[in-house]
Structure formats: C-alpha cells, structure tokens
Short mmCIF file of C-alpha atoms in Angstrom, two decimals:
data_model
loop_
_atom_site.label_atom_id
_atom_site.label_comp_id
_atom_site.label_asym_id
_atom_site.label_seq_id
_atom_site.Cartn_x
_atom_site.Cartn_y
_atom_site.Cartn_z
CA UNK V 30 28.48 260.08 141.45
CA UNK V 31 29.47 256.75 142.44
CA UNK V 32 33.04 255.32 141.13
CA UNK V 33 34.06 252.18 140.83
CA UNK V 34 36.90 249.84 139.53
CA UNK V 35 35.99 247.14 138.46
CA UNK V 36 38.14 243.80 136.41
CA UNK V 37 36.14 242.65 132.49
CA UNK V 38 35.15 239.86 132.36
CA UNK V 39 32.78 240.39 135.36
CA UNK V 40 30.99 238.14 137.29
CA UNK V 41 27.09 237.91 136.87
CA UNK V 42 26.71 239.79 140.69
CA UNK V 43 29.00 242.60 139.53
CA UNK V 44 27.10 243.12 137.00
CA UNK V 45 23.65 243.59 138.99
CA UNK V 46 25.34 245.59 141.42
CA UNK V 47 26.10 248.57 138.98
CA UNK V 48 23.74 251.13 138.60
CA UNK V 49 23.02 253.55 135.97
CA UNK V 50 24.83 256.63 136.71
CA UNK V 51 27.99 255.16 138.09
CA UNK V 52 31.15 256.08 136.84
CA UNK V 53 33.48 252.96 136.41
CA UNK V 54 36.68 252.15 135.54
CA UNK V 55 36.93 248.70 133.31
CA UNK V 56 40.03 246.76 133.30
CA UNK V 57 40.69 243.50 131.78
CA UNK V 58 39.94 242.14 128.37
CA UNK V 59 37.22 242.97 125.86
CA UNK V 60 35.84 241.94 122.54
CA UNK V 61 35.67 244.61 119.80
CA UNK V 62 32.80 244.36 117.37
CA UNK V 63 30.78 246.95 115.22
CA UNK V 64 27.95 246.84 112.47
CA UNK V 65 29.68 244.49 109.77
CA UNK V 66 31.16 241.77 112.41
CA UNK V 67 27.61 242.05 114.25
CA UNK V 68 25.80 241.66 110.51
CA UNK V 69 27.96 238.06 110.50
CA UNK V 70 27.82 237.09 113.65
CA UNK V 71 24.02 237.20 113.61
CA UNK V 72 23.93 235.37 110.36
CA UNK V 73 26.04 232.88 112.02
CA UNK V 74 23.65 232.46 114.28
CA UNK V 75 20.68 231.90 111.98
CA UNK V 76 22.57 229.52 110.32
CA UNK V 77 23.49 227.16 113.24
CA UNK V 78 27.07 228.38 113.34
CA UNK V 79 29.63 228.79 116.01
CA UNK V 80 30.61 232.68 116.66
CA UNK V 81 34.40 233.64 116.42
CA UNK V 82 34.48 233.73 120.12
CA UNK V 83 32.15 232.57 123.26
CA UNK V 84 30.11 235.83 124.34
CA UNK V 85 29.26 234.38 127.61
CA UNK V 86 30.20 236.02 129.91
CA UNK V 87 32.46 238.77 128.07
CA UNK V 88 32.12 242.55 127.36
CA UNK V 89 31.80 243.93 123.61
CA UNK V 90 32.84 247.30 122.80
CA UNK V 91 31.03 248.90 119.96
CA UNK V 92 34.22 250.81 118.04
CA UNK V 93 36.24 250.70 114.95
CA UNK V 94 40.28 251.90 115.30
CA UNK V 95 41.97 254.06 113.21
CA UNK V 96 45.18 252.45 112.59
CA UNK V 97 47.81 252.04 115.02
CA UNK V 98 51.14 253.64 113.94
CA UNK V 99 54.14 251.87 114.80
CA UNK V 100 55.05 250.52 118.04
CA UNK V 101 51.32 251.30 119.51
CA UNK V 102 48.71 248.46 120.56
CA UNK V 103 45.69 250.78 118.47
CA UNK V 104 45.02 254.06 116.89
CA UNK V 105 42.38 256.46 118.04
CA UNK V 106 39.76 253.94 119.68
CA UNK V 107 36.34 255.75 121.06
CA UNK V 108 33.02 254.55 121.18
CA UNK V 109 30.53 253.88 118.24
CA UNK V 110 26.56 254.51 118.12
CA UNK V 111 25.37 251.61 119.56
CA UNK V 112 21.85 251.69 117.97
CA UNK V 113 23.03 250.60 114.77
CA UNK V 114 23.97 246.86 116.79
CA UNK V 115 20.60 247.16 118.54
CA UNK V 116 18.80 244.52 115.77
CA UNK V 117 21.49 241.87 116.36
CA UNK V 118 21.69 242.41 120.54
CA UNK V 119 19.07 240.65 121.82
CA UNK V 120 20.36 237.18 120.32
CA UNK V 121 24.16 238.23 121.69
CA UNK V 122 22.74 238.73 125.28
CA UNK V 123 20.54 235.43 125.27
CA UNK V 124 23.74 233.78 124.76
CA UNK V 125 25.41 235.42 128.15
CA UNK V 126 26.89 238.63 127.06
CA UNK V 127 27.49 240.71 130.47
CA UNK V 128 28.34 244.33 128.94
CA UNK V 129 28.04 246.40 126.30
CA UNK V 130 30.21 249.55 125.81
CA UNK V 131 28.99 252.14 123.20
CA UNK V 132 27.43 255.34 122.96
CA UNK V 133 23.74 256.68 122.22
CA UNK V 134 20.23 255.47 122.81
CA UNK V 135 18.77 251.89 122.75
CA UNK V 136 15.45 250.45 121.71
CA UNK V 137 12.83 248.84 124.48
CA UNK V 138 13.92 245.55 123.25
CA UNK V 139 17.23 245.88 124.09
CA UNK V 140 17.01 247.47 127.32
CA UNK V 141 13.97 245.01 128.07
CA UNK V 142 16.50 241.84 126.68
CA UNK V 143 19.09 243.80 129.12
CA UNK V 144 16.55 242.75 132.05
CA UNK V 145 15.93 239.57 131.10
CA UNK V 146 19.48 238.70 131.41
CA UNK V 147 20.89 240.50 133.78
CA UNK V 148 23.47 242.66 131.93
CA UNK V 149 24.73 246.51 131.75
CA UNK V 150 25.01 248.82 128.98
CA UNK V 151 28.06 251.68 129.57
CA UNK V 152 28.50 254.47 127.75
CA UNK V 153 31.79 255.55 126.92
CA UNK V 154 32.94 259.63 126.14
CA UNK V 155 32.16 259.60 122.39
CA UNK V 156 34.56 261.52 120.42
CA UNK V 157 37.89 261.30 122.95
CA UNK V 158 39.49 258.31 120.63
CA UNK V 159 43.04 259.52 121.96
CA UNK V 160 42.32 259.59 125.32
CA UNK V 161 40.43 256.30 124.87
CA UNK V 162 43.05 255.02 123.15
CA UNK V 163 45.83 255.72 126.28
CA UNK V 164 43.72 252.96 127.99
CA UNK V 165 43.99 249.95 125.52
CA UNK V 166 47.78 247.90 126.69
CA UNK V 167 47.08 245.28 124.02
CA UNK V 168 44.83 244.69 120.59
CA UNK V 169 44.70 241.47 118.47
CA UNK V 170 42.42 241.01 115.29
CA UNK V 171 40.89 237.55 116.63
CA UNK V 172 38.11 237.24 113.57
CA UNK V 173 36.50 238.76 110.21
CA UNK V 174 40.54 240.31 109.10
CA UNK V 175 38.82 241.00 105.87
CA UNK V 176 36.87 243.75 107.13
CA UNK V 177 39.58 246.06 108.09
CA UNK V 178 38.02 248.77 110.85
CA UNK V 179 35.28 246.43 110.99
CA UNK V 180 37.24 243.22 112.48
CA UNK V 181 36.49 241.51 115.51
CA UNK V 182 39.58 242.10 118.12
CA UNK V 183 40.43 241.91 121.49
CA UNK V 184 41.38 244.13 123.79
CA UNK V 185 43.52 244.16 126.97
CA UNK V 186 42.36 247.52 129.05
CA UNK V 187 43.58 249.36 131.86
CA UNK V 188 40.89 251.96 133.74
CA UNK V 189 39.13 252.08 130.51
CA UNK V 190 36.46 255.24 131.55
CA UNK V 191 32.72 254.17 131.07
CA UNK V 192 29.35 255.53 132.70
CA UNK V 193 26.39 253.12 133.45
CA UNK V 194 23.46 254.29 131.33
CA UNK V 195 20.97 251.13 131.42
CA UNK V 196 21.14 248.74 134.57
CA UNK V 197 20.59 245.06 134.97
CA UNK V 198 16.99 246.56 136.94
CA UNK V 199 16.14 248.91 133.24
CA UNK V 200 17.33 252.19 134.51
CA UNK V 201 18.07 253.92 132.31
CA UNK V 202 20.24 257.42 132.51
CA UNK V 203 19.88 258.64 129.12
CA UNK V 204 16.36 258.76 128.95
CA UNK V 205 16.32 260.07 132.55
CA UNK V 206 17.58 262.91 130.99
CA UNK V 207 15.58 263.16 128.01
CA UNK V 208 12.57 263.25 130.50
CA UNK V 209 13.82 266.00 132.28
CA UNK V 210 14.26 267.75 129.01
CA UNK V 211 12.20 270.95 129.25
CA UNK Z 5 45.61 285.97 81.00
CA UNK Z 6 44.60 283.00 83.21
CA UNK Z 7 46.41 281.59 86.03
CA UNK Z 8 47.59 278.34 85.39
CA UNK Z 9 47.53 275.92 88.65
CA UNK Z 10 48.24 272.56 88.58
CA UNK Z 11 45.79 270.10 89.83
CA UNK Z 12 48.85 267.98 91.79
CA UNK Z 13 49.28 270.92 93.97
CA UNK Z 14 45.30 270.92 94.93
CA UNK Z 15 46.18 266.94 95.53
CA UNK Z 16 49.12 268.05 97.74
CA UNK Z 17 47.13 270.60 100.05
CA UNK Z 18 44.17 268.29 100.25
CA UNK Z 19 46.80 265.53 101.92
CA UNK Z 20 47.94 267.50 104.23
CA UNK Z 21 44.79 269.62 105.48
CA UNK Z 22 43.14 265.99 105.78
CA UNK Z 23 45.46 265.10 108.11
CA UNK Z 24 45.46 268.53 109.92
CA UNK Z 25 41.83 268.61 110.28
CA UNK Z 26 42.18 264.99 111.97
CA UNK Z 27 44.75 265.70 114.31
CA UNK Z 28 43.97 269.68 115.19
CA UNK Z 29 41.01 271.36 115.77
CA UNK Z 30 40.77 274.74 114.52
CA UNK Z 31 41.41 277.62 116.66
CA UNK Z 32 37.41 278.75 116.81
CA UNK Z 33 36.42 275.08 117.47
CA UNK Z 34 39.05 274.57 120.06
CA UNK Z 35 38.09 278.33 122.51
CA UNK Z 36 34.25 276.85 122.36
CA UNK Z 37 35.17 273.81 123.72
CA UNK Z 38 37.16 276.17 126.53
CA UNK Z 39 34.15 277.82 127.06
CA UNK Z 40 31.58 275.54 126.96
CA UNK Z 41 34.15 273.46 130.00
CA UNK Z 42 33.93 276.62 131.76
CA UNK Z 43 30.18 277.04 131.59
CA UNK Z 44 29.35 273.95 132.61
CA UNK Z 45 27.24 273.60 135.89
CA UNK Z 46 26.80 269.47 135.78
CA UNK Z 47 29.55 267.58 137.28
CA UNK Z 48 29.42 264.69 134.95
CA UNK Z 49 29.21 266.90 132.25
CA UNK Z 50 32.43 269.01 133.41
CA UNK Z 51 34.27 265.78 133.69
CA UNK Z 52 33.18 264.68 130.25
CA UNK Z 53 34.33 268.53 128.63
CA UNK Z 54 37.62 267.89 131.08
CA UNK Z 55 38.67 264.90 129.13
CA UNK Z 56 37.62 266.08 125.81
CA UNK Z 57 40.18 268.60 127.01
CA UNK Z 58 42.58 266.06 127.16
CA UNK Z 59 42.02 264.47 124.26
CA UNK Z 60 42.61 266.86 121.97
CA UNK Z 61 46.22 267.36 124.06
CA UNK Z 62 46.60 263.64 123.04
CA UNK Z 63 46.21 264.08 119.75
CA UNK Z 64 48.25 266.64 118.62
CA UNK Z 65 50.83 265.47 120.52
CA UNK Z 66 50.91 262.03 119.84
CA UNK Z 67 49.33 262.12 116.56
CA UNK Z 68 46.57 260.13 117.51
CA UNK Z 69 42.87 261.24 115.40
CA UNK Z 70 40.65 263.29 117.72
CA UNK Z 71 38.51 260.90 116.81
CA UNK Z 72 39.07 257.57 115.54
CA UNK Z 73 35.77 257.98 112.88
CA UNK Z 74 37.80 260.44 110.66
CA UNK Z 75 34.83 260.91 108.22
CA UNK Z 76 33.96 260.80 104.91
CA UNK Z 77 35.93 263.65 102.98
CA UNK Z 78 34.10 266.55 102.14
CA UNK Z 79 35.77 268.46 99.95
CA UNK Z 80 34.42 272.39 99.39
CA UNK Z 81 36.61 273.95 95.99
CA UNK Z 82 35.90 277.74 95.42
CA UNK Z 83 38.03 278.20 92.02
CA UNK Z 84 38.13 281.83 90.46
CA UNK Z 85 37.16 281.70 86.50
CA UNK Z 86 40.53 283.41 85.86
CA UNK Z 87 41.88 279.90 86.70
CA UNK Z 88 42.88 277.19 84.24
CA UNK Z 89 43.45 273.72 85.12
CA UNK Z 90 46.50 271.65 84.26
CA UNK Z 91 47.16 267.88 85.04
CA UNK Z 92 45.02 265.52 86.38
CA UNK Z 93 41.34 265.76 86.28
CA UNK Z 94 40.25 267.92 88.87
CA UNK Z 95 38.14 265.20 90.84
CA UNK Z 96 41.18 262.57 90.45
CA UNK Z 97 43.25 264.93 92.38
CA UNK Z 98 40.83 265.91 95.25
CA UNK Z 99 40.61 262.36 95.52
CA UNK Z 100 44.70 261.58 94.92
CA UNK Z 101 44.95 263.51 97.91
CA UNK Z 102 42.08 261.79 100.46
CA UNK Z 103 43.61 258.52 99.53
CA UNK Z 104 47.31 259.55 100.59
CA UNK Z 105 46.08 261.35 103.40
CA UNK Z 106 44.50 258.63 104.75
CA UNK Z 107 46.53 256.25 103.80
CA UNK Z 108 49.92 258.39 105.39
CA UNK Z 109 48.00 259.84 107.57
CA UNK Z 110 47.10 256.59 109.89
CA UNK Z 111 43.59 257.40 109.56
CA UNK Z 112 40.37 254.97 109.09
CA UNK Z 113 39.03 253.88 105.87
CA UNK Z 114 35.65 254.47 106.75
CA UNK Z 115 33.92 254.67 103.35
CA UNK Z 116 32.21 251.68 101.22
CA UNK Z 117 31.54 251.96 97.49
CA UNK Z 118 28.18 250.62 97.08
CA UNK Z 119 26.17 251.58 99.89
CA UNK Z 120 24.20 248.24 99.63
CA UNK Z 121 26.87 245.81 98.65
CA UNK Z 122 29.08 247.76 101.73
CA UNK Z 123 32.39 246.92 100.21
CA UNK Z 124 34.89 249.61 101.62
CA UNK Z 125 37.39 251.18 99.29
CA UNK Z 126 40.26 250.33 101.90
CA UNK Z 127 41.71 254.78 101.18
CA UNK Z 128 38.56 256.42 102.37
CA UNK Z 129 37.61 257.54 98.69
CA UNK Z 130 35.74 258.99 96.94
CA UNK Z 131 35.46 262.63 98.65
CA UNK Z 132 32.01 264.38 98.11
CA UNK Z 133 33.49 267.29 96.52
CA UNK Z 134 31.06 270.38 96.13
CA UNK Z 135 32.82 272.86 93.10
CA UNK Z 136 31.56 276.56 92.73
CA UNK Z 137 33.14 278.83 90.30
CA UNK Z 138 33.71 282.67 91.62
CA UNK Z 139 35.38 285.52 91.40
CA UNK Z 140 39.65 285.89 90.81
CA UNK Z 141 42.29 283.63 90.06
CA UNK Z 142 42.83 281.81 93.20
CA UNK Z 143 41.30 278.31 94.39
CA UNK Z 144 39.67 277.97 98.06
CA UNK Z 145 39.54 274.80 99.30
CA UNK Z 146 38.16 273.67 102.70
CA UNK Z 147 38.80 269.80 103.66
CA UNK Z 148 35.73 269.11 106.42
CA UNK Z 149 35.87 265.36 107.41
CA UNK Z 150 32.39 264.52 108.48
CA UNK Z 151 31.72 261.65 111.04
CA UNK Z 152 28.68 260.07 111.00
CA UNK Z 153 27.47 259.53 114.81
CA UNK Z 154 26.02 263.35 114.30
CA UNK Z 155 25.48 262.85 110.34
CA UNK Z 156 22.80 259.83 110.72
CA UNK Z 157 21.20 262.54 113.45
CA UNK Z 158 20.64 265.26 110.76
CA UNK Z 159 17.45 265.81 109.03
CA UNK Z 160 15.17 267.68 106.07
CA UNK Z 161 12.12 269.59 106.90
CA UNK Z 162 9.97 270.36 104.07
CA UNK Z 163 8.24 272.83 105.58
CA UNK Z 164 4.99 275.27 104.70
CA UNK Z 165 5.47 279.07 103.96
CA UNK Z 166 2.49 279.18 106.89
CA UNK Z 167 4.98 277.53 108.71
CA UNK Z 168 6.89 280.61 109.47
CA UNK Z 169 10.10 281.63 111.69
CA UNK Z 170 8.30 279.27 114.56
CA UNK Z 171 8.11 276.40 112.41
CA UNK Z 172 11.58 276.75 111.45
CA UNK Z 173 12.88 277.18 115.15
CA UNK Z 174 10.30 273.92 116.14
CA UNK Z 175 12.32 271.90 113.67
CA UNK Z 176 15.64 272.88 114.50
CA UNK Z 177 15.37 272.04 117.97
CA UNK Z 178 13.57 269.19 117.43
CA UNK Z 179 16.04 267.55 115.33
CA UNK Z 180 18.43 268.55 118.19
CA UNK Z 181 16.73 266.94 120.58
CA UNK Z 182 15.80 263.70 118.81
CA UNK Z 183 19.68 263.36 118.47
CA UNK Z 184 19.98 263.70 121.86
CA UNK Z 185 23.04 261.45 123.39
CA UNK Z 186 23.92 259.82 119.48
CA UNK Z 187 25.11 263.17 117.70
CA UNK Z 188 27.74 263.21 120.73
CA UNK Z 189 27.05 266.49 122.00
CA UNK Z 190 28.24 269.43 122.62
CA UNK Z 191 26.99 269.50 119.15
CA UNK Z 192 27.45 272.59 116.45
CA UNK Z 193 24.25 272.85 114.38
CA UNK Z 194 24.31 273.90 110.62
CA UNK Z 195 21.12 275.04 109.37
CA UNK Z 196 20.10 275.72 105.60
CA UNK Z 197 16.78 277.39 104.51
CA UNK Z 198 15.45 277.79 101.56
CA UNK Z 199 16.40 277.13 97.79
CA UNK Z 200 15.05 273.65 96.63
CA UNK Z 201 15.18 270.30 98.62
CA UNK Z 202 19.09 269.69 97.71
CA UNK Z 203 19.89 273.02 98.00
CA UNK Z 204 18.73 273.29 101.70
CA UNK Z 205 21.12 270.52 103.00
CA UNK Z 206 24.61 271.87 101.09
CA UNK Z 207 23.57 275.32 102.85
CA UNK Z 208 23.60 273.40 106.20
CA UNK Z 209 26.66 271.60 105.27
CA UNK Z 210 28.55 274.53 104.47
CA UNK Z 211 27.29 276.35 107.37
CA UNK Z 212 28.87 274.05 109.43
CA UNK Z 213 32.20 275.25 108.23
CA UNK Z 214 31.78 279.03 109.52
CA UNK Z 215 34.37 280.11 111.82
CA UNK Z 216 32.62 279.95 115.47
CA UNK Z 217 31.10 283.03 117.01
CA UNK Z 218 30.79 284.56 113.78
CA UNK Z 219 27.10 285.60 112.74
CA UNK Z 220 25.35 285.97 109.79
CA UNK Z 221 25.79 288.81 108.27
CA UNK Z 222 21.94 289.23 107.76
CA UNK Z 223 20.48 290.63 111.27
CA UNK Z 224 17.39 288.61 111.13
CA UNK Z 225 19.42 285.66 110.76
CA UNK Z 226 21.59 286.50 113.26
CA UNK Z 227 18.98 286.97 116.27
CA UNK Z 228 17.64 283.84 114.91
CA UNK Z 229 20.89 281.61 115.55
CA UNK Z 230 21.41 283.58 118.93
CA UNK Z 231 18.10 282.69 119.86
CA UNK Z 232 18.37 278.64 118.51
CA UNK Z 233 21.68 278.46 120.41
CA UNK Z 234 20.13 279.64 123.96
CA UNK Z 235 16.90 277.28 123.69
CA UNK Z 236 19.26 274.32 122.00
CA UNK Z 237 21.22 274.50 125.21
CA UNK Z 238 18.06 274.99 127.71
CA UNK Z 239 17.09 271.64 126.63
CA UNK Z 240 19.47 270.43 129.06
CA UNK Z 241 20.90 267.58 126.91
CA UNK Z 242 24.24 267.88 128.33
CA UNK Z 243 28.15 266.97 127.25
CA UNK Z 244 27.77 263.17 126.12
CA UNK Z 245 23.92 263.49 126.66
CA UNK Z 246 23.93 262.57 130.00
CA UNK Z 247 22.97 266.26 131.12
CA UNK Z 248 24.11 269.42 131.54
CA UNK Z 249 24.01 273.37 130.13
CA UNK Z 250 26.30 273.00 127.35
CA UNK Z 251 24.06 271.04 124.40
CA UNK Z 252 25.45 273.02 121.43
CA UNK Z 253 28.57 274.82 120.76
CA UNK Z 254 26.64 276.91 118.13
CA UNK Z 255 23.69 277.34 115.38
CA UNK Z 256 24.95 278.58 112.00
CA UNK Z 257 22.14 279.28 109.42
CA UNK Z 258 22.81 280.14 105.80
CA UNK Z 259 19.69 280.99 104.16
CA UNK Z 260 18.78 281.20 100.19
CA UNK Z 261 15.76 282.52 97.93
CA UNK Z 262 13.17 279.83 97.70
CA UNK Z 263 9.43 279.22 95.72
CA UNK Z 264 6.32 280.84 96.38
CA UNK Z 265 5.18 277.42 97.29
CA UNK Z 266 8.12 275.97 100.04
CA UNK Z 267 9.97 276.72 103.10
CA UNK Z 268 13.05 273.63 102.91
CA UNK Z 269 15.11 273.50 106.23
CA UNK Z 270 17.57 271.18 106.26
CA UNK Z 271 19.56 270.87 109.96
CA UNK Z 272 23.24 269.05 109.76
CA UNK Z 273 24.03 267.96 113.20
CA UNK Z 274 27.85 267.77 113.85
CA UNK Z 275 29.64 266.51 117.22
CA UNK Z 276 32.07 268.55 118.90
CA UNK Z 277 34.94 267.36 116.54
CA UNK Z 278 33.91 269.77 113.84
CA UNK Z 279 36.58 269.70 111.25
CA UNK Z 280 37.40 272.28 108.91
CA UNK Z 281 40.42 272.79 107.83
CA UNK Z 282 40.82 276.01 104.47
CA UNK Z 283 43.90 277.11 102.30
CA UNK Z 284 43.48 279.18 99.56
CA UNK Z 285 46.36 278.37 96.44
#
C-alpha cells in the first residue's frame, strides 16, 4: 500500500501519477456538491450558463453535512454514493475536473470519461462522518443556500483520508475486487 | 382499567432516542464492529475497521453523528390494548419528536416531501411509523434511523415455491453482492420471507433491529442465517468494499406464513451504522 500526501487542487501530472490502490492524504481546498447541486449545475450547463464556480482544475467531494454546532467549521461530513452523480459527471470532467471524492461503484462512462481526461476517482471511508469531519479546518456555503444539506460549499482540508479506486489509466480497485469475488 | 399515557411523553422519548441512536451505537452493534476489526486478515480493510473505531470515539465524545446521513426516521410502536391514548394524535407526536430531535439534535434534514417535486421538509419529517397493537399496558418503541447508501442497495425477490431454501440463499447473497462497495460494508443483512409482497420487506426491516448474535428462535432459521453469514463474508467484499473477510456483521431472517402460490424474500441491506435505539414507557 502506497501512501502519499498530496496538496488539492492538483496539478494535471499528480493526478496521472496516482494509482488505484494508493492511500492518500488530500490537503487543500475542495468543492462540495451532491445530487440536487449536480441536478442544477447540469441544467446550467444545458442552458448555456456559467456554474457557481470554475471546475477546472478542482476536486468535488460527493457529501452532504449534518450541521455544524457552534464554534465548528462542519458537522459529521463522510462520503456520499457517488453513482447517483454518475449521469451529470461526464459533462463536469470535460470541463477539467481533476478529482472526485465519493464512495461506491461507477458506470463505464464515467470511468471511460475518467480516461479521456486524465482524472482520479478516490474513495473515501463511508460511514466515519466524525472522523471525516476532524479533517475539514474551514467550510463556506459558496452556491445553491436554498438547498440546505444539498448546497454547494467549500472546503479547506487537512490530511483528508482517501483511497484511489479508478486511475487516470481506468484501473479500477473496486471492481478488482468484485472480480476476485468467489 | 386502561392505562392512560400521554402521547407528549412518546414525543419526548422519540427526541431523545433519535439523538441517541445518532450519536451511540448500541452495545451489540458496537462488540461486532470489535470483532469484525479483530478478524480482519486485509490490511486495508483493518485500517478501514481501525478508523471506524475511531469514529465512533469521535462521536460520542464530541457529539458529532456517526454518520452525517442520519436517516429517515423509522419509527417501530408496539402499544398494549390495555393502553389509552391522551393528547396529541399519536402520529403528530412520533413526528413532534423527529422534528425536535433533529432539529436539537444538530442532525441532517435529509427527507423531501414529494419524492418527485424533492422539496425537503427542512426537520427530517415525516417518520415511517409502523404501529402493532399487543399484549399489556405498556408502549415499545424502537427509533431506527435508516440511511440510504445501504437502503437504495436492498431488494424484493418474488420468488417460486420450486424455488426452495437454495433460491432463497441465491438471492440473499446476490443482493449482497450487487451492493458490493455502495451499501458501505461491513453490512448487517435483514431478511424477510414470506407473507405477501409488503409484508416481506417490514419483516426485513424489523429484522434489522434484532440485537446482534441473537438467532432465530426457529432452528431452521437459525442454521440458515449462520450459514448466509459465512458465505456473505466468503465473498470477500471487504470493509469499504475494497476487500477483505469481514463483508457482513450479520444475517437476521424473520420469516411469516405465506400462499400456496409464493415464496416473497425481501433483503434490507444496512451499513455498519445500524441504528436502533428501544424504550419501553
């Protein structure tokens, strides 16, 4: 198991140097966006309108808070199921998105979109929110307020704990294990 | 003579066991995790069961949710016939008492009122509330928030008398394994045969409420779960799917007489943050 630190946003080499399997820790600043904000952004899109933030280049984290209580940056923050986004991710990674952080399978077309463009999908340990949480310094609602959980923010993290399942080369760990599946 | 119990009370316990069952896992749930950290032969997946360790440090102590989806509210109410109702209408309160909970509770509003129109409620109501009546003159209530990573991963088998015991094991584990990494494993499987379609899946529900380790009291049933658990975690799936010994924390069937005709088996897949919290009032 390799392990690796590495700063968000990442360059487009980092990102083809990770390999699925490798154990990294992410710190830096990422964008926060689950089914609802991804439902508008890609209507945005089909409508010829800007997105709340540039994707190039940046990392989105598939996850909805619970709420912060006072004096903390978040509340309980781990990963979604990112196969719910997987409709709306091709179109996000055509337009330079570098990393996805989630949890769960993807479709061909996503992993084959993650190929195309040179970009890495990380899992993160679903269901350890408070742990998760212990890693996020700073959180600010940056678009879609209205939709509560669902909001876009952004995150400032410090060795936020992820796991490369599908490489920029289509490697993919999960169903590396599903194949070994007896 | 009845006993009179007022429904603001049932709203008072329902607040506080939603935010129990959000912050603690219960004793049975907590030793399987132990276990399954001990058990575990993959590295990865040790590592993974080691910080799911730590999490759950994290948030009792800090009051931070296990996990920040805190479910939809499912509400189980066992209330002896020699009970009569005073207040509020029995639903209102259940609900009263999701909607403080969450609300006091700093926990996510993670439920929408139209499931097409996707508006959320912004207090994480309504609860699906499942009354029986029984014996006595006390009320049972178990609070069991249910996340839905492991929910969208469950499934209904209508399956054919012919079928059999081998058809019922080939759909259990396949659900299991078409879950695979989503349902965030180590997962505990509820399982519900028989009775009619609906009837099958609030078997499998409740099932996933049984204290860990116990078995059914019906023998058959009981090799049956023994024997699910052992070839749910030969399949190798692994803590966080990314492989390993320790797929399923445990397989908890509740059967039910059925029709000459049918053989329903409905699986409920839960992740490892199986909440259930009970009080009896």
């Amino acid at each position: 198991m390799t392990e690796r630190n590495i700063t968000v946003p990442f360059s487009k080499e980092t990102a083809s140097s990770l390999r699925s399997g490798d154990y990294v820790y992410l710190t830096g600043t990422i964008f926060v966006a689950r089914d609802a904000a991804h439902k508008r952004m890609y209507e945005a899109l089909q409508n010829h309108q800007p997105l709340p933030f540039d994707v190039n280049g940046q990392t989105i984290y598939y996850m909805g808070p619970s709420p912060a209580r006072e004096g903390r940056p978040i509340g309980s923050a781990g990963p979604t199921t990112a196969g719910r986004m997987d409709r709306y991710t091709p179109s996000l990674l055509d337009l330079g998105l570098y990393g996805m952080i989630g949890k769960g399978k993807r479709t061909e077309e996503v992993k084959a979109s993650i190929v195309k463009n040179g970009a890495v999908y990380f899992a993160a340990v679903g269901g350890a929110g408070a742990l998760l949480s212990k890693c996020i310094k700073k959180s600010e609602t940056i678009a879609y307020p209205d939709l509560g959980a669902e909001a876009i923010l952004k995150l400032e993290v410090e060795n936020f704990p992820v796991i490369v399942v599908i490489d920029s080369e289509g490697n993919d760990l999960y169903a590396d294990v599903m194949a070994s599946l007896s | 003579m009845a006993r009179i119990i007022h429904t603001e009370t049932i709203t008072a316990a329902v607040k506080e066991m939603c935010i129990e069952a959000n912050l603690f896992l219960s004793p049975d749930m907590t030793k399987a995790m132990q276990q399954a950290t001990e058990n575990e032969s993959s590295t990865l997946g040790k590592k993974i069961l080691l910080q799911l360790q730590e999490n759950l440090e994290i948030a009792g102590k800090e009051q931070i949710p296990i996990c920040q989806d805190t479910g939809m509210a499912v509400v189980f109410l066992e209330i002896g016939q020699e009970v009569s109702l005073n207040g509020p209408l029995l639903e209102d309160a259940v609900n009263e008492g999701v909607r403080q909970g969450y609300t006091e509770g700093y926990l996510r509003k993670s439920v929408v009122s139209d499931p097409l129109l996707r508006e959320n409620t912004k207090d994480n109501t309504p609860a699906v509330i499942h009354t029986s009546i029984v014996a006595g003159d006390k009320i049972k209530i178990t609070v069991a928030p249910k996340g839905f990573g492991s929910e969208n991963m469950s499934r209904i088998f209508m399956l054919k008398p012919a079928d059999g015991i081998d058809g019922v094991k080939q759909a259990v584990l396949q659900a299991i394994k078409d879950a695979g990494p989503n349902a965030c494993p180590p997962i505990v499987v509820g399982v519900g045969i028989g009775g009619t379609f609906e009837k099958c899946a609030l078997l499998a529900k409740h099932a996933l409420t049984r204290e860990i380790g116990v078995p059914s009291p019906l023998p058959h049933i009981a090799a049956l779960e023994k024997e699910l658990l052992a070839s749910a975690n030969q399949l190798g799936i692994g803590p966080g799917g990314l492989g390993g010994t320790q797929s399923a924390l445990s397989v908890a069937v509740d059967t039910y007489p059925t029709h000459i005709a049918g053989l329903p088996v409905a699986v409920n897949i839960c992740c490892h943050v199986n909440r259930h919290v009970t009080r009896e009032l």
